[in-house]
Amino acid sequence: MYPSISAVQEPDEFESQVAQELLNLEMTSTDLKASLRDLYITAAKEVDCGAGSKAIILYVPYKLQKSFQKIQARLIRELEKKFSGRHVVIVAQRNILGKSYARSQKTKGLRPRSRTLTAVQDAILEDIVYPTEITGKRTRCKVDGRRILKVYLDGRDQANVEGRTDTYAAIYGKLTNKQVSFIFSS
C-alpha cells in the first residue's frame, strides 16, 4: 500500500488500520477491485471535529488524485461504514514553496503558481468539498481583525453535503488555521 521510497517513515497504528481496510475493500468489493489495485495513500490522520465527533483525512499522492476522485463516492461510503460513521475526506499531498525559493541552475524560472501558499490552500478546500463544486468565495473581515472565508457550495448537492459542512470547516481549520463557513447557493 505504500510507495517504495527510502525516506518513507514507518506507518503508525492508525495508518496501518486504514491501509488494511483499503486492502480488504480491494479484496472483497467487486466494483472497486480494479480501481484500487494501483492506488495507495501516503498518510492518514484522525482529526477531532468538536462535539465528540472525529473525521479521517486520507492523504494521497497528487498524481493519483484524479484516479481517487473517479471512485471517491463509493470509496468514502465503504470506508465510513467500516469506521463506524466517521466522515472520511481525501486530500492530495501538495508542496508549498516559500517566497525565497531558488531553482537549480538546470531549471531556471519563477516559483510555480500552483506551489504558493494561497494556491495550495484553495486546492485543499476544493479537495475537502469534492464532489460538490464551489460556486463562490467571499472573505469577511470583522472589526476585531478576524477573517472568515464564506464558501458558497452548489445548491444541487445540499441534501448530500449538509450534514458534513461542520466537519469540512473543522478539517479546513486544522489544515490551514483559517476559519471557514459553508453556505449553499440557490
Tab-separated table of C-alpha atoms in Angstrom:
chain	number	residue	atom	x	y	z
A	1	MET	CA	0.000	0.000	0.000
A	2	TYR	CA	2.929	2.372	0.484
A	3	PRO	CA	5.411	3.678	-2.082
A	4	SER	CA	8.883	2.193	-2.110
A	5	ILE	CA	10.850	5.329	-1.265
A	6	SER	CA	13.746	5.083	1.152
A	7	ALA	CA	12.692	8.238	3.031
A	8	VAL	CA	9.257	6.840	3.935
A	9	GLN	CA	8.544	6.612	7.662
A	10	GLU	CA	7.008	3.555	9.228
A	11	PRO	CA	3.198	3.891	9.313
A	12	ASP	CA	1.674	4.330	12.727
A	13	GLU	CA	-1.083	2.082	14.059
A	14	PHE	CA	-3.955	4.181	12.682
A	15	GLU	CA	-2.416	4.412	9.194
A	16	SER	CA	-1.901	0.650	9.186
A	17	GLN	CA	-5.536	0.144	10.157
A	18	VAL	CA	-6.722	2.393	7.296
A	19	ALA	CA	-4.376	0.648	4.839
A	20	GLN	CA	-5.694	-2.728	5.965
A	21	GLU	CA	-9.296	-1.589	5.388
A	22	LEU	CA	-8.345	-0.388	1.887
A	23	LEU	CA	-6.760	-3.771	1.209
A	24	ASN	CA	-9.875	-5.549	2.494
A	25	LEU	CA	-12.020	-3.399	0.194
A	26	GLU	CA	-9.776	-4.280	-2.733
A	27	MET	CA	-10.151	-7.975	-1.979
A	28	THR	CA	-13.896	-8.077	-1.262
A	29	SER	CA	-15.507	-5.327	-3.355
A	30	THR	CA	-16.006	-6.353	-6.971
A	31	ASP	CA	-16.644	-2.846	-8.324
A	32	LEU	CA	-13.646	-1.259	-6.522
A	33	LYS	CA	-11.166	-4.099	-7.029
A	34	ALA	CA	-9.691	-2.984	-10.359
A	35	SER	CA	-9.675	0.691	-9.367
A	36	LEU	CA	-7.920	0.225	-6.018
A	37	ARG	CA	-5.191	-2.060	-7.337
A	38	ASP	CA	-2.776	0.730	-8.404
A	39	LEU	CA	-3.787	3.281	-5.753
A	40	TYR	CA	-2.144	3.925	-2.408
A	41	ILE	CA	-2.214	6.532	0.373
A	42	THR	CA	0.743	8.483	1.734
A	43	ALA	CA	-0.728	9.190	5.177
A	44	ALA	CA	-3.895	9.033	7.248
A	45	LYS	CA	-4.863	11.318	10.116
A	46	GLU	CA	-7.702	11.321	12.591
A	47	VAL	CA	-8.952	14.827	13.354
A	48	ASP	CA	-11.213	15.931	16.208
A	49	CYS	CA	-14.116	17.949	14.773
A	50	GLY	CA	-15.613	19.128	18.060
A	51	ALA	CA	-18.788	17.897	19.746
A	52	GLY	CA	-17.162	14.500	20.208
A	53	SER	CA	-17.064	13.675	16.505
A	54	LYS	CA	-13.957	12.678	14.575
A	55	ALA	CA	-13.029	12.641	10.915
A	56	ILE	CA	-10.431	10.773	8.911
A	57	ILE	CA	-8.180	12.544	6.407
A	58	LEU	CA	-6.563	10.348	3.770
A	59	TYR	CA	-3.558	11.903	2.044
A	60	VAL	CA	-2.970	10.648	-1.482
A	61	PRO	CA	-0.180	11.492	-3.950
A	62	TYR	CA	-1.035	14.451	-6.164
A	63	LYS	CA	-0.546	12.375	-9.316
A	64	LEU	CA	-3.119	9.806	-8.155
A	65	GLN	CA	-5.733	12.362	-7.117
A	66	LYS	CA	-7.762	12.100	-10.342
A	67	SER	CA	-7.864	8.309	-10.043
A	68	PHE	CA	-9.125	8.579	-6.463
A	69	GLN	CA	-11.762	11.125	-7.489
A	70	LYS	CA	-13.230	8.684	-10.023
A	71	ILE	CA	-14.115	6.236	-7.235
A	72	GLN	CA	-14.315	8.696	-4.336
A	73	ALA	CA	-18.065	8.492	-3.679
A	74	ARG	CA	-18.085	4.671	-3.449
A	75	LEU	CA	-14.784	4.517	-1.565
A	76	ILE	CA	-15.862	7.058	1.055
A	77	ARG	CA	-19.217	5.326	1.520
A	78	GLU	CA	-17.491	1.998	2.171
A	79	LEU	CA	-14.831	3.473	4.484
A	80	GLU	CA	-17.449	5.348	6.526
A	81	LYS	CA	-19.271	2.060	7.061
A	82	LYS	CA	-16.033	0.415	8.230
A	83	PHE	CA	-15.060	3.267	10.556
A	84	SER	CA	-18.454	3.495	12.299
A	85	GLY	CA	-19.822	6.618	10.654
A	86	ARG	CA	-16.783	8.892	10.964
A	87	HIS	CA	-16.548	11.231	7.991
A	88	VAL	CA	-13.745	10.455	5.538
A	89	VAL	CA	-12.055	13.116	3.397
A	90	ILE	CA	-9.450	12.569	0.666
A	91	VAL	CA	-6.844	15.310	0.216
A	92	ALA	CA	-3.953	15.374	-2.253
A	93	GLN	CA	-0.442	15.756	-0.821
A	94	ARG	CA	0.848	19.121	-2.090
A	95	ASN	CA	4.060	21.087	-1.600
A	96	ILE	CA	4.294	24.742	-0.635
A	97	LEU	CA	7.401	26.566	-1.796
A	98	GLY	CA	8.427	29.721	0.058
A	99	LYS	CA	8.935	33.131	-1.496
A	100	SER	CA	12.698	32.719	-1.403
A	101	TYR	CA	12.567	29.521	-3.457
A	102	ALA	CA	15.615	29.301	-5.734
A	103	ARG	CA	15.718	26.819	-8.565
A	104	SER	CA	18.800	24.901	-9.563
A	105	GLN	CA	20.947	26.000	-12.488
A	106	LYS	CA	19.327	23.474	-14.837
A	107	THR	CA	15.757	24.651	-14.292
A	108	LYS	CA	15.515	28.408	-14.326
A	109	GLY	CA	12.385	30.382	-13.677
A	110	LEU	CA	9.996	31.567	-11.029
A	111	ARG	CA	8.214	29.544	-8.393
A	112	PRO	CA	5.184	27.810	-9.934
A	113	ARG	CA	1.883	29.440	-9.003
A	114	SER	CA	0.471	26.055	-8.031
A	115	ARG	CA	3.054	25.818	-5.217
A	116	THR	CA	2.179	29.107	-3.490
A	117	LEU	CA	0.523	29.076	-0.070
A	118	THR	CA	-2.712	30.575	-1.388
A	119	ALA	CA	-2.982	28.149	-4.309
A	120	VAL	CA	-2.337	25.126	-2.080
A	121	GLN	CA	-4.910	26.251	0.491
A	122	ASP	CA	-7.507	26.826	-2.250
A	123	ALA	CA	-6.769	23.377	-3.675
A	124	ILE	CA	-7.136	21.793	-0.209
A	125	LEU	CA	-10.565	23.431	0.086
A	126	GLU	CA	-11.566	22.015	-3.327
A	127	ASP	CA	-10.355	18.548	-2.245
A	128	ILE	CA	-12.287	18.649	1.028
A	129	VAL	CA	-15.660	19.503	-0.525
A	130	TYR	CA	-15.284	17.252	-3.592
A	131	PRO	CA	-17.570	16.144	-5.410
A	132	THR	CA	-19.525	19.315	-4.606
A	133	GLU	CA	-18.448	22.351	-6.594
A	134	ILE	CA	-17.560	25.706	-5.060
A	135	THR	CA	-19.634	28.392	-6.766
A	136	GLY	CA	-18.199	31.411	-4.942
A	137	LYS	CA	-15.999	32.689	-2.140
A	138	ARG	CA	-16.103	35.803	-0.008
A	139	THR	CA	-13.714	36.896	2.713
A	140	ARG	CA	-15.384	38.711	5.567
A	141	CYS	CA	-13.096	40.893	7.687
A	142	LYS	CA	-14.513	41.587	11.127
A	143	VAL	CA	-13.824	44.679	13.223
A	144	ASP	CA	-11.518	42.798	15.585
A	145	GLY	CA	-9.295	41.730	12.658
A	146	ARG	CA	-10.512	38.162	12.223
A	147	ARG	CA	-11.157	36.913	8.717
A	148	ILE	CA	-13.850	34.414	7.882
A	149	LEU	CA	-13.948	32.773	4.480
A	150	LYS	CA	-17.510	32.235	3.268
A	151	VAL	CA	-17.661	29.447	0.715
A	152	TYR	CA	-20.739	29.060	-1.456
A	153	LEU	CA	-21.383	25.442	-2.452
A	154	ASP	CA	-23.576	24.191	-5.283
A	155	GLY	CA	-27.199	24.036	-4.098
A	156	ARG	CA	-27.886	20.814	-6.015
A	157	ASP	CA	-25.703	18.846	-3.567
A	158	GLN	CA	-27.243	20.333	-0.421
A	159	ALA	CA	-29.051	17.128	0.574
A	160	ASN	CA	-25.846	15.058	0.365
A	161	VAL	CA	-23.436	17.521	1.963
A	162	GLU	CA	-25.443	19.499	4.522
A	163	GLY	CA	-24.584	17.201	7.445
A	164	ARG	CA	-20.876	17.355	6.618
A	165	THR	CA	-20.298	21.119	6.490
A	166	ASP	CA	-19.243	21.329	10.145
A	167	THR	CA	-16.732	18.543	9.539
A	168	TYR	CA	-15.427	20.292	6.422
A	169	ALA	CA	-14.971	23.548	8.356
A	170	ALA	CA	-13.148	21.779	11.201
A	171	ILE	CA	-10.817	19.926	8.825
A	172	TYR	CA	-10.010	23.052	6.819
A	173	GLY	CA	-9.367	24.926	10.068
A	174	LYS	CA	-6.963	22.218	11.279
A	175	LEU	CA	-5.061	22.082	7.993
A	176	THR	CA	-4.794	25.815	7.259
A	177	ASN	CA	-5.609	27.691	10.500
A	178	LYS	CA	-8.343	29.614	8.666
A	179	GLN	CA	-11.977	29.962	9.684
A	180	VAL	CA	-14.479	28.997	7.027
A	181	SER	CA	-18.253	28.805	6.816
A	182	PHE	CA	-20.194	26.979	4.123
A	183	ILE	CA	-23.360	28.344	2.528
A	184	PHE	CA	-25.436	26.724	-0.201
A	185	SER	CA	-26.225	28.879	-3.209
A	186	SER	CA	-29.638	28.506	-4.794
